[in-house]
XYZ file of C-alpha atoms in Angstrom:
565
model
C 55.985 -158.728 92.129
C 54.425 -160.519 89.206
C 55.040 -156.850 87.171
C 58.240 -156.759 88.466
C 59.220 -160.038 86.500
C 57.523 -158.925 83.552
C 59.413 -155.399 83.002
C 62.693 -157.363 84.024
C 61.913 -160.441 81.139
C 61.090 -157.031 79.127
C 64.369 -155.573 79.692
C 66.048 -158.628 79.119
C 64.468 -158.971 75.678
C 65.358 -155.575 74.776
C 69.225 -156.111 75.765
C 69.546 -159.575 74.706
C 73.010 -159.465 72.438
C 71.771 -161.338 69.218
C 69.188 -157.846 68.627
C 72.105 -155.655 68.806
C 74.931 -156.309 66.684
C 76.923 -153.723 65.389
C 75.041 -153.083 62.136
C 71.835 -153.499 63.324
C 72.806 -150.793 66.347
C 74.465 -148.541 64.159
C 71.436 -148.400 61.776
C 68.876 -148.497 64.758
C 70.269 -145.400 66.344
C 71.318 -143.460 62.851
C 67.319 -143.934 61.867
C 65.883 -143.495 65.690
C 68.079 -140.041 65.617
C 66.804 -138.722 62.418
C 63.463 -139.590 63.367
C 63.607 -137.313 66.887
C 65.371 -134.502 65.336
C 62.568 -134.282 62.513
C 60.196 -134.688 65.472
C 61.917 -131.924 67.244
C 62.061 -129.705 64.078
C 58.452 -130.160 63.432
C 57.185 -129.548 66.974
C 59.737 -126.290 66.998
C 58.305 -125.140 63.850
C 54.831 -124.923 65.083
C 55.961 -122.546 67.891
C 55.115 -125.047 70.911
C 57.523 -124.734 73.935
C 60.784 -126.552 74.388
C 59.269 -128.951 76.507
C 57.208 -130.688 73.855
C 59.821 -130.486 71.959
C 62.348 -132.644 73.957
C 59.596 -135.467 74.629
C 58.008 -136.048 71.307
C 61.397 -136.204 70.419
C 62.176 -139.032 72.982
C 58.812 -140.608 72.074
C 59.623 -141.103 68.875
C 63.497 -142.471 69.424
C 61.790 -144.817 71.970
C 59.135 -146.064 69.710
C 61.699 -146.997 66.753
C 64.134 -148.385 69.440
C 61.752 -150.870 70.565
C 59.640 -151.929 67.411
C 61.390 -155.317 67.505
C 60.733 -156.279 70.268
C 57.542 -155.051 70.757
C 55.971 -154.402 67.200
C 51.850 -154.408 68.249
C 53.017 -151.489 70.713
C 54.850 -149.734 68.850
C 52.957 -149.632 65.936
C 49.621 -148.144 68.028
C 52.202 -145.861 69.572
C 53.265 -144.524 66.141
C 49.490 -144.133 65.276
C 49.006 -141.645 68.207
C 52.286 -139.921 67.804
C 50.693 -138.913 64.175
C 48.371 -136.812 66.084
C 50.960 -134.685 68.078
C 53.555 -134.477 64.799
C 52.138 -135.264 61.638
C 54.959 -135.493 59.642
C 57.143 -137.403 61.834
C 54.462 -139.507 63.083
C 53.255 -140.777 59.334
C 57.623 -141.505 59.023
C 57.749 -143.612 61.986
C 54.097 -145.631 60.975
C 55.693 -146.429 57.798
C 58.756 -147.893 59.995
C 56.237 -149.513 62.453
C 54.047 -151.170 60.412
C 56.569 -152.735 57.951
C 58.076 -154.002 61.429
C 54.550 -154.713 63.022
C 54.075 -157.127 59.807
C 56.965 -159.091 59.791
C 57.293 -159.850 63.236
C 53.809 -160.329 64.719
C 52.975 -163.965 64.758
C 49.721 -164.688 63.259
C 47.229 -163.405 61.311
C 45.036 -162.543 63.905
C 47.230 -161.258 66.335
C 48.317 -158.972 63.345
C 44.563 -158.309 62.104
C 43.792 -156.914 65.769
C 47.476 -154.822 66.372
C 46.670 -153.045 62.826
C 42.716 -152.510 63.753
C 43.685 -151.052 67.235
C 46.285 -148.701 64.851
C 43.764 -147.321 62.782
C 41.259 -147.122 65.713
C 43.270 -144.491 67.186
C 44.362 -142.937 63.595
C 41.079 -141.921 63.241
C 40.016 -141.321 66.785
C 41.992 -138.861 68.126
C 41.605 -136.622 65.083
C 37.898 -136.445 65.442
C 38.053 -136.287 69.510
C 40.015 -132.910 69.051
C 37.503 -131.727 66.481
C 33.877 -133.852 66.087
C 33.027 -132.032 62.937
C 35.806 -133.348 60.728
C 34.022 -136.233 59.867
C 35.077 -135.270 55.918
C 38.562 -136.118 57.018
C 37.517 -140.022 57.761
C 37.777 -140.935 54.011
C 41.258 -139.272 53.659
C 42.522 -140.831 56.735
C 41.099 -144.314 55.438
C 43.453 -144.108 52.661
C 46.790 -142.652 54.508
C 46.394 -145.130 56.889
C 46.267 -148.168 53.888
C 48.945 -146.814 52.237
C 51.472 -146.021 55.180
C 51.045 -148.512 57.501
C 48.923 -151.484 55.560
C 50.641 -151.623 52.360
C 53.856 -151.587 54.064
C 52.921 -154.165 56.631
C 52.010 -156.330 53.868
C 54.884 -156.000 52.248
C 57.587 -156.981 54.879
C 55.321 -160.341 56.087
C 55.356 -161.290 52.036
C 58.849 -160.726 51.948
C 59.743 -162.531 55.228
C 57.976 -165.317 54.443
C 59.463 -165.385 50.983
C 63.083 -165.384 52.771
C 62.634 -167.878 55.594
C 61.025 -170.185 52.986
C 64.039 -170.165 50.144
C 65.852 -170.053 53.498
C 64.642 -173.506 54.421
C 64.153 -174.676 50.462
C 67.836 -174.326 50.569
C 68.805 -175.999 53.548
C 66.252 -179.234 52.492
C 68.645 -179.002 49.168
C 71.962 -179.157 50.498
C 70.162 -182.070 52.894
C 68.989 -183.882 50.085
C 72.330 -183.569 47.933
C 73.926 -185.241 51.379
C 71.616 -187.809 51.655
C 71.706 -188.736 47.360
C 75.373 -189.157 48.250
C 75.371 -191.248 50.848
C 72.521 -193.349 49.382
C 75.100 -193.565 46.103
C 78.019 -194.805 48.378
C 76.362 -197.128 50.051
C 74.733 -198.560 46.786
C 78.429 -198.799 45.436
C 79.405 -200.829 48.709
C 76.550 -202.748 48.385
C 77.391 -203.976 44.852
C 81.113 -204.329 45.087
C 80.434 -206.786 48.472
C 77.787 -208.549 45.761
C 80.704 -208.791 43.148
C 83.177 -209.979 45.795
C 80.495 -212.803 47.049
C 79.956 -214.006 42.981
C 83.998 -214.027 43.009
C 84.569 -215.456 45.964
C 81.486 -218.649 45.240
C 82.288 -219.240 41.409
C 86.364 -218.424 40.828
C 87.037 -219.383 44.383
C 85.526 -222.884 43.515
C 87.576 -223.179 40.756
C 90.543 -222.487 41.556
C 90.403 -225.055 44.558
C 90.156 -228.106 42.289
C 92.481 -226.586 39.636
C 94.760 -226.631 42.763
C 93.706 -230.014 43.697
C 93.880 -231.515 40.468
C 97.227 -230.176 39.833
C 98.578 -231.394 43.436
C 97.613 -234.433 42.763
C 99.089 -234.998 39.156
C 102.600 -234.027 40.933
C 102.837 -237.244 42.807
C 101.478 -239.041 39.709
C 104.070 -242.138 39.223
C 102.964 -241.719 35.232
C 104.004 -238.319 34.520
C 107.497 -237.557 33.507
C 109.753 -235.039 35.593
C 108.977 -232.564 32.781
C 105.188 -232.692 32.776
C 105.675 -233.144 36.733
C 107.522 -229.586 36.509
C 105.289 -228.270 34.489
C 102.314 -229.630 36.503
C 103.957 -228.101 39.839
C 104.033 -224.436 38.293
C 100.536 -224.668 37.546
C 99.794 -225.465 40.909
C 102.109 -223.017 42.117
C 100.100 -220.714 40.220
C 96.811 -221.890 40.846
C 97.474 -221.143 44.660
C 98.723 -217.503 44.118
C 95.753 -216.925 42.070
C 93.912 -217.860 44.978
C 95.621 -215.673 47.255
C 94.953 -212.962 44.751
C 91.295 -213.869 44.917
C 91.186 -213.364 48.557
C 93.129 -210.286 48.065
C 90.279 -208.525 45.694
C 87.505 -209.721 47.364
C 88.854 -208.516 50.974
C 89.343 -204.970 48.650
C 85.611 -205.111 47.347
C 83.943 -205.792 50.663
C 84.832 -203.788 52.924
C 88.403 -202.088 51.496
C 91.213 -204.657 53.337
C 93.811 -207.067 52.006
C 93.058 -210.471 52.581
C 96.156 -212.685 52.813
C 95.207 -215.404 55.085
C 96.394 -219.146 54.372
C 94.388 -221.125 52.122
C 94.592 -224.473 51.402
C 97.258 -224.676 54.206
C 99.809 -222.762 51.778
C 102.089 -220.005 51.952
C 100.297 -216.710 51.759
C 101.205 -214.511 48.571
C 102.929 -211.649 49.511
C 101.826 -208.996 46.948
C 102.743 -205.834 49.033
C 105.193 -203.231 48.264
C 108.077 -204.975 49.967
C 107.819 -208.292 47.267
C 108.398 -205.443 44.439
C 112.047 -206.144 44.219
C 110.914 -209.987 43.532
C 109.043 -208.794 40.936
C 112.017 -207.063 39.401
C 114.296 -210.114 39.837
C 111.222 -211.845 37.357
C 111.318 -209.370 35.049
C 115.102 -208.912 34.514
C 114.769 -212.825 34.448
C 112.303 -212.408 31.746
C 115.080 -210.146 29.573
C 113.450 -206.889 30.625
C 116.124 -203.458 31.189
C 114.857 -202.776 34.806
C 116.293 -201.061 37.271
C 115.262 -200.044 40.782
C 115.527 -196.092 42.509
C 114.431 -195.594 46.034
C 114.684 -192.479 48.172
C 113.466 -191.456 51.604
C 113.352 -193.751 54.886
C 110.535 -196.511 53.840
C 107.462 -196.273 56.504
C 104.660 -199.216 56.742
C 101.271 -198.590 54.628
C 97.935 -199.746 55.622
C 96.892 -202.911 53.963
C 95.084 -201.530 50.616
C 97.698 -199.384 49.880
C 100.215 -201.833 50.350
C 98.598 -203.983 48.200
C 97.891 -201.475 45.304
C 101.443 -200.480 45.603
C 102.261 -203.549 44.356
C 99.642 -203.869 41.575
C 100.757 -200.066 40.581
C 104.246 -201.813 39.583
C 102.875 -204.646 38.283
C 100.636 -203.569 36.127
C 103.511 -201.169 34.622
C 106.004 -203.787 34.045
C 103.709 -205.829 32.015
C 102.162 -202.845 30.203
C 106.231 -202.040 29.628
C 106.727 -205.503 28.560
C 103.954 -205.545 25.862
C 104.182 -202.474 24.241
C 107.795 -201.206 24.893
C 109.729 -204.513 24.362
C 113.461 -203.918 24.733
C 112.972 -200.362 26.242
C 114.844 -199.265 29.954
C 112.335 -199.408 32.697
C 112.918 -197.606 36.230
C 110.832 -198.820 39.014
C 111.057 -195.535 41.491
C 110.059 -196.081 45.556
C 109.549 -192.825 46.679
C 108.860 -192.324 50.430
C 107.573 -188.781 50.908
C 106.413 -187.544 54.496
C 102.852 -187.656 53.694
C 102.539 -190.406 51.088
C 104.164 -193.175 48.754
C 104.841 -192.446 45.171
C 105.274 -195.334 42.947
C 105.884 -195.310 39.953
C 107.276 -197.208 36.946
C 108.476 -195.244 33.863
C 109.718 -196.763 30.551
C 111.762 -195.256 27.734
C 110.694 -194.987 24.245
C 110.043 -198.138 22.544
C 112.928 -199.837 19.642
C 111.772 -199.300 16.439
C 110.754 -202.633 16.226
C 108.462 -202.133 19.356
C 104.830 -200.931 19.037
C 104.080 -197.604 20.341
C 104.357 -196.881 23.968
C 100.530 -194.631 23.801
C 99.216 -198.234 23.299
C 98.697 -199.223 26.869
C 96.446 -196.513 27.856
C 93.930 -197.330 24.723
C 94.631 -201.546 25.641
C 92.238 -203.639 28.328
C 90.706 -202.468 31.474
C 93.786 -202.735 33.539
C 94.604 -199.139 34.167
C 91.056 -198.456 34.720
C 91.109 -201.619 37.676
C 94.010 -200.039 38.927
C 92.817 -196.339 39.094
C 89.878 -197.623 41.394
C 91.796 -199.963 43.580
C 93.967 -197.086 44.210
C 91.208 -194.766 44.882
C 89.626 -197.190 47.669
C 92.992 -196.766 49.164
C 92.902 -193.390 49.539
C 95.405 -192.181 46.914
C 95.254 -191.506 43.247
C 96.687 -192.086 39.832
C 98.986 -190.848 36.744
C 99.071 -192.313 33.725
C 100.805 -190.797 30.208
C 103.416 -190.610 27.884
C 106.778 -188.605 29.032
C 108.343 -185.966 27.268
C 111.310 -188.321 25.344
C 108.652 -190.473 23.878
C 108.229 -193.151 26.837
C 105.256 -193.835 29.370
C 104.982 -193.057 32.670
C 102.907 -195.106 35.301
C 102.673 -193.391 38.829
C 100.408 -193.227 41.878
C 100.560 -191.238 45.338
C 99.312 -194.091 48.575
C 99.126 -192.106 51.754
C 100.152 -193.553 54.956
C 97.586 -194.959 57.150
C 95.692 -193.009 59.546
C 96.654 -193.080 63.546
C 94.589 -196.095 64.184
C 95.820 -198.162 60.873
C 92.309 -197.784 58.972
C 93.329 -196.443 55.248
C 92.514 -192.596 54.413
C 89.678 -193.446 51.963
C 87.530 -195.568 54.335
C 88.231 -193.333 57.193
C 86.205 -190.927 55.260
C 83.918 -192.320 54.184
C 83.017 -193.372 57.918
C 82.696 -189.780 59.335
C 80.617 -189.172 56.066
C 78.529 -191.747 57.784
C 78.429 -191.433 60.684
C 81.276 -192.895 62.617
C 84.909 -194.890 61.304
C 84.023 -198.251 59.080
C 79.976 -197.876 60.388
C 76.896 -196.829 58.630
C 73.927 -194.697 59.013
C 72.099 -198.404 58.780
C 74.181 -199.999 61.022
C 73.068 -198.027 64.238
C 69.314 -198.675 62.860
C 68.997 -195.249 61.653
C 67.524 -195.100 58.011
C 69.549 -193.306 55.926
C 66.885 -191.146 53.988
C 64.477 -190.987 57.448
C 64.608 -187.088 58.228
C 61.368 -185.035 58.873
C 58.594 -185.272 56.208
C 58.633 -181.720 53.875
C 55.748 -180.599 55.251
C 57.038 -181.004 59.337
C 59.669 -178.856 57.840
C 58.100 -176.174 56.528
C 55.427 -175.699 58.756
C 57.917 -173.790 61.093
C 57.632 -171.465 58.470
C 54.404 -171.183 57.348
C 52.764 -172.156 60.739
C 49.452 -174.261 60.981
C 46.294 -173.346 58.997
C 48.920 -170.953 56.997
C 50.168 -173.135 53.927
C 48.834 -170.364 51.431
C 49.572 -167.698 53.043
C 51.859 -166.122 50.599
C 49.140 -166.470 47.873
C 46.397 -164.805 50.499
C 48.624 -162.053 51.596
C 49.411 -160.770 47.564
C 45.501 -161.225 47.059
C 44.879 -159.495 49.974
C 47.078 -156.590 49.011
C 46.020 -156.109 45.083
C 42.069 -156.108 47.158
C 43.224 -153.203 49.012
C 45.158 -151.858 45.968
C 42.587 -151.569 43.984
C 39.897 -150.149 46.431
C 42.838 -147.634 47.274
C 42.661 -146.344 43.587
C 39.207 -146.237 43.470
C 38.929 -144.262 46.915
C 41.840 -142.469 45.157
C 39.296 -141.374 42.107
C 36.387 -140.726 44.223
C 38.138 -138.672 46.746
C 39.126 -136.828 44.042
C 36.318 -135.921 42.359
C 34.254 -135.544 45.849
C 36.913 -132.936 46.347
C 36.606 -130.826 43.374
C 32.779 -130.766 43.648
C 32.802 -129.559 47.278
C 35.446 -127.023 45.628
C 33.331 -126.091 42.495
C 30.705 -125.333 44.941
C 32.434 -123.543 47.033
C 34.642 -121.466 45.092
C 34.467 -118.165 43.009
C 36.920 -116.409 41.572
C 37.774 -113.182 41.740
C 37.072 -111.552 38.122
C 33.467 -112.838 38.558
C 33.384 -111.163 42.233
C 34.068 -107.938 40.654
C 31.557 -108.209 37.386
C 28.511 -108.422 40.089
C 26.860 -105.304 40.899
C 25.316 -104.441 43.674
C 21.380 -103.850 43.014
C 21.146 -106.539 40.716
C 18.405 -109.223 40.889
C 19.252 -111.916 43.365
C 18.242 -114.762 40.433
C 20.524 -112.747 37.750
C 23.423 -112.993 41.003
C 22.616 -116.399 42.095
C 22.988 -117.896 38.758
C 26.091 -116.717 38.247
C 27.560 -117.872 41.444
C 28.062 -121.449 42.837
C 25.630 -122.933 45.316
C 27.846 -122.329 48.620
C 26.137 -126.142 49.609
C 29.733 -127.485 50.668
C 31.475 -128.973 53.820
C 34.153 -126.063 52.922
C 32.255 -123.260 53.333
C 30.400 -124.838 56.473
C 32.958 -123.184 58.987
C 32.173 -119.471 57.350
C 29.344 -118.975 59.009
C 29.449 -116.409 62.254
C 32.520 -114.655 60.712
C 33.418 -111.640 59.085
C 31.433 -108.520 59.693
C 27.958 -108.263 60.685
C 24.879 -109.333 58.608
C 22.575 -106.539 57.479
C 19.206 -106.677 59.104
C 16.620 -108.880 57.455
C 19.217 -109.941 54.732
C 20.187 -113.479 53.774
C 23.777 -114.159 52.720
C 26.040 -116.050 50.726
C 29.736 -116.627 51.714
C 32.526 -118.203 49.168
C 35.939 -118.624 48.990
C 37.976 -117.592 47.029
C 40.504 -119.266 44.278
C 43.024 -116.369 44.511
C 45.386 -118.271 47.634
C 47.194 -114.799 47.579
C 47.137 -113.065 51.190
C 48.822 -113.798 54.636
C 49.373 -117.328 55.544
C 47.024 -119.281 57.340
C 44.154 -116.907 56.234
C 41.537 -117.604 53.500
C 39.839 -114.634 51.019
C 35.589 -114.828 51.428
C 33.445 -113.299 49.511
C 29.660 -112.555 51.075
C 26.660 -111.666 48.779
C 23.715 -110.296 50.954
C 20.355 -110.565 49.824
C 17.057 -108.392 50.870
C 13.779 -108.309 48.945
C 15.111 -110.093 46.096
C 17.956 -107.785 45.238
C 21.788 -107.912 45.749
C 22.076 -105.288 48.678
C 25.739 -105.920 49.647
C 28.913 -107.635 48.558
C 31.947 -107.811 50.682
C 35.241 -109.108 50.754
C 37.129 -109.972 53.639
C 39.758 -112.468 55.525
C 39.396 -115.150 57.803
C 41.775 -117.698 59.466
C 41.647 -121.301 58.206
C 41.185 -123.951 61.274
């Protein structure tokens, strides 16, 4: 039963959707069909029977099929399938070990799937013939650079990916976390600013109010200064109410207009904006009101900075466009408020209607108390030479909170609530190294820098195996070989020291299969077989040349054919 489970979990890892989508199938079975089909060709080439054909071709669909699942397998299954197709077989290593080295999990489970590989590279070669031990160095080599180099390659690269991969992600995490960090320092220092307004001005203001209240019952003052005294007081109160209002804005983004000093609240919202206009017309100012759509309740901020939006117009009207039409516009869209207060151009007494913008900080106030309502401002001159004040307040959200703050809760975690709040820190995510070390694994942090050492080490020795193979093989071949113009200069009855000098030694691992062939010795005669360089002749058949030697004379030369094994 317990093998049961295992080919089932086997199957199921094989099948499992996320290995097969439609690119990677499509690819899969394109590559795993040209694979069999140059299998098949091979195998049908060599003249074996029909039978062969069909399974090495299925053996080698199969093994590319399953290298991702099971790479070590696969990859000693590619090594034997060298051994019945060449060709093919060397194709399909190449596949398996780039495969084998990307998805084999550690070193040494990879070390001992590529040693088992080469084990039976070079085994079954010299099982089927134990004399081909001149092969080993050749095979060394192929094996390094189809199935090592490879290998090599696709780990370097994986690991490469996966760690830019994760670099990336700990980026974007890091950007998040600088920007909560910022809005939370912001908070942090407007709540300071609003405590330093609320302890020093707030103080202030009381006894201004105080002192003023007072003076009005004074029996000494005249009704004039008594007047006079009651507008201070008057405004001493609503700058106390504005107070409240600005530091409600600073901490945590809402309007406070509760009752101080047992007064009337201000009302500085949008409704009290035809008040202001009564003022200002009061005041000698060309104002007029324009309202359009069907007027729908704002959250607190915005109310409030609708209201500041028109004030702050009509006095930047007042100052720099004296005796120039205003229109104060109400403008109830279905997603937002636009206010806005727009003056003409400016008498040519007046000053220049540009000046505001370049004047005090009072647009710049206004374009942040805006903002921590949720909306945003306009500010500029008009075509016709006037100035146009304007801002867009959204409507409050479906449980009253303003846009902006609303935001800037799911940003952290959760409406009007902080990452701190819950006791989570905000910057207290996994240490770089925890990270990464899904990636690089324990014991594994240079890996990278190992694996290219690793493979210039086996680069190198590959060129000089390259070299030395090279030159081992053309002095077994200048040994070995004779050509043909010198085979038909020697005479038969020369000296066998004249003959043997002019002829190669014949000490060579190629000319160690010669031996029994051809036609028969001559009695009491010692002989020399060579090959030769001319390649012309039947395929699969090599030209020897034998040199027979009897009482120190050349008694017989003789050319002939032989298959090559």
């Amino acid at each position: 039963m317990v093998w049961k489970s295992r080919v089932r979990r086997l199957w199921l890892r094989l099948t499992a959707p996320e290995q097969w989508s439609r690119r990677r199938t499509a690819a899969e079975s394109t590559l795993a069909t040209v694979l069999a089909l140059l299998g098949a060709v091979e195998q049908y080439a060599r003249g074996l029977g029909w039978v062969r054909v069909v399974l090495v071709a299925l053996l080698v669909a199969a093994v590319c099929l399953v290298r991702r699942v099971l790479p070590a397998t696969a990859l000693i299954a590619a090594a034997a399938a060298t051994e019945l197709a060449p060709v093919t077989g060397c194709l399909l290593l190449i596949v398996a070990g780039g495969s084998a080295g990307r998805r084999i999990d550690g070193a040494l489970r990879a070390l001992a799937a590529f040693g088992a590989a080469f084990l039976v590279f070079e085994g079954l070669p010299l099982l089927k013939d134990p004399t081909a031990v001149w092969l080993l160095v050749f095979n060394v080599l192929l094996f390094l650079v189809i199935t090592v180099v490879p290998g090599l390659a696709h780990r370097y690269w994986s690991q490469r990916r996966t760690l830019l991969h994760t670099l990336r992600e700990r980026n974007l995490q890091l950007l998040r976390e600088r920007e909560m960090v910022a809005g939370q320092a912001r908070m942090r220092e407007r709540q300071r600013i609003a405590q330093d307004m609320h302890d020093s001005l707030g103080h202030q203001l009381a006894l201004i109010a105080v002192q003023t209240g007072a003076l009005e019952v004074s029996r000494e003052l005249t009704d004039q200064q008594r007047e006079a005294v009651g507008v201070l007081r008057q405004a001493s109160v609503a700058a106390m109410h504005e107070l409240r209002a600005v530091v409600g804005v600073l901490k945590d983004g809402t309007v406070e207009d509760g009752p101080v000093a047992d007064e009337r609240p201000a009302a500085r919202v949008v409704a009290a904006v035809d008040g202001l206009v009564e003022s200002a017309t009061a005041a000698g100012l060309k104002v007029r009101t324009v309202r359009s759509g069907e007027p729908r309740p704002l959250g607190p901020a915005a109310d409030h900075a609708g209201y500041r939006v028109v004030q702050e117009g009509l006095t930047n009207a007042s100052k720099h466009a004296p005796g120039a039409p205003i229109t104060v516009g109400l403008h109830y869209e279905p997603d937002s408020l636009v206010v806005e207060v727009a003056n003409g151009p400016a008498p040519a007494a007046g000053g220049a209607p540009g000046a505001a913008v370049s004047g005090g900080q009072g647009l710049t106030g206004l374009r942040e108390r805006v903002r921590l309502a949720g909306g945003m401002v306009h500010a500029g001159p008009t075509g016709d030479g006037g100035f146009r004040l304007a801002a867009v307040l959204p409507y409050p959200e479906a449980d009253g909170t303003d846009p902006a703050f609303a935001e800037a809760g799911d940003e952290l975690g959760g409406p009007g609530r902080t990452a701190a709040d819950d006791g989570v820190p905000v910057t207290g995510r996994s240490a770089p190294s925890e990270e990464f070390k899904d990636v690089l694994g324990p014991h594994r942090s240079k890996g990278c820098l190992i694996g290219i050492a690793t493979a210039l080490f086996l680069l190198v020795g590959l060129v000089l195996l390259i070299v030395a193979g090279v030159g081992k093989v053309m002095d077994e071949a200048g040994r070995a070989m004779l050509d043909p113009g010198t085979y038909a200069a020697i005479r038969v009855g020369s000296t066998e020291d004249e003959v043997r000098h002019r002829l190669p030694s014949g000490k060579s691992l190629l000319t160690s299969g010669l031996k029994g062939k051809g036609p028969a010795v001559p009695a009491g005669a010692s002989c020399l077989s060579l090959l030769s360089t001319d390649s012309a002749g039947p395929a699969g058949t090599d030209t020897v040349y034998r040199f027979c030697f009897r009482d120190g004379k050349l008694i017989e030369k003789r050319e002939f054919r032989v298959k090559n094994d």
